[in-house]
Short mmCIF file of C-alpha atoms in Angstrom, two decimals:
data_model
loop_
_atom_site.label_atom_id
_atom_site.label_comp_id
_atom_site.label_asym_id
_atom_site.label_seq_id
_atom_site.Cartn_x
_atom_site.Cartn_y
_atom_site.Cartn_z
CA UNK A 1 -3.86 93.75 83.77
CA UNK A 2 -2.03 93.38 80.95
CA UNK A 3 -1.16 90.31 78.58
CA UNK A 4 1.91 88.57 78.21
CA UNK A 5 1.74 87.27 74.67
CA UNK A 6 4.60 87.45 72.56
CA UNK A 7 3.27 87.52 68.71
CA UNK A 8 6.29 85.75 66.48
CA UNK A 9 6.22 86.76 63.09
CA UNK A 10 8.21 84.69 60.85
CA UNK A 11 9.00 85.93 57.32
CA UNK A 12 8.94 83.36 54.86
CA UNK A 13 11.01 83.90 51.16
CA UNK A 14 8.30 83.93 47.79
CA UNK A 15 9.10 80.89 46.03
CA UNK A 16 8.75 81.18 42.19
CA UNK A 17 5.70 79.45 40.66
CA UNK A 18 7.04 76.54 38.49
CA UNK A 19 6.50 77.36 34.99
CA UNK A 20 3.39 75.36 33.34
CA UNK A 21 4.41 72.57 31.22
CA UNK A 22 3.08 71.43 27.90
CA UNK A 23 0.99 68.73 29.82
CA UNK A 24 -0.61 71.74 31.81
CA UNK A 25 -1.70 73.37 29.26
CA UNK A 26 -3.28 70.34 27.76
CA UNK A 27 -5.05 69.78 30.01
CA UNK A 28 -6.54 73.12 30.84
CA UNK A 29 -7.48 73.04 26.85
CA UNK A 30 -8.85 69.64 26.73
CA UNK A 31 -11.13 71.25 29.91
CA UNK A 32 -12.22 73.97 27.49
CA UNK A 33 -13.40 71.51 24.43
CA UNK A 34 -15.00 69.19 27.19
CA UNK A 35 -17.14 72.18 27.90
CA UNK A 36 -17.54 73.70 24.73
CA UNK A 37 -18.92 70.16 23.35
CA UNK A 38 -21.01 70.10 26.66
CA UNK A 39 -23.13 73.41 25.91
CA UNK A 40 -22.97 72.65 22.23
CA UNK A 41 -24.97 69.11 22.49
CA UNK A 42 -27.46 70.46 25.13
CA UNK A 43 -28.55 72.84 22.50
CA UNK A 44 -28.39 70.50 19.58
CA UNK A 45 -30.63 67.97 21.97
CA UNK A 46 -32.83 70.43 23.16
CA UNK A 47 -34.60 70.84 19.76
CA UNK A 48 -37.31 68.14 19.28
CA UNK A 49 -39.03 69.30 15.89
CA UNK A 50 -42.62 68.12 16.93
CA UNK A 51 -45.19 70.53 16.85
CA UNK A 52 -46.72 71.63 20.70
CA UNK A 53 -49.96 70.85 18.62
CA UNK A 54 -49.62 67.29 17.76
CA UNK A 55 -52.21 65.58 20.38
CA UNK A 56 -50.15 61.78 19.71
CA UNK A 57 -52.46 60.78 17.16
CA UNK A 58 -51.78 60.72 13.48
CA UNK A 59 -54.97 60.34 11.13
CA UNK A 60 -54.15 60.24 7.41
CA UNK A 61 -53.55 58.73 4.75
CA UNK A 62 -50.88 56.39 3.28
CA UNK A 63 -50.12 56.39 -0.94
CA UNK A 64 -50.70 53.58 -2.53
#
């Protein structure tokens, strides 16, 4: 037996993209610096200065 389906192909002209505008561009940088700052606080937060030895307790002595 053999089918009867008819495949249509339909060619369809290549539109030009639109050219980016100034606004595009903006905001593909202003994506970049949002990152950027992103990565560059999570390091800056990530270093607490205490020593891994410091058990909470502080015994010593004030001047006076």
């Amino acid at each position: 037996m053999f089918s009867r389906n008819v495949v249509n192909v339909h060619r369809v002209a290549a539109r030009r993209m639109p050219r980016p505008t100034f606004q595009d561009y903006l905001w593909k940088f202003g994506l970049v610096l949002l990152i950027a700052l992103i990565f560059t606080a999570a390091d800056a937060f990530s270093y607490s200065g205490v020593s891994p030895k410091f058990d909470g307790r502080y015994e010593g002595a004030l001047p006076g």
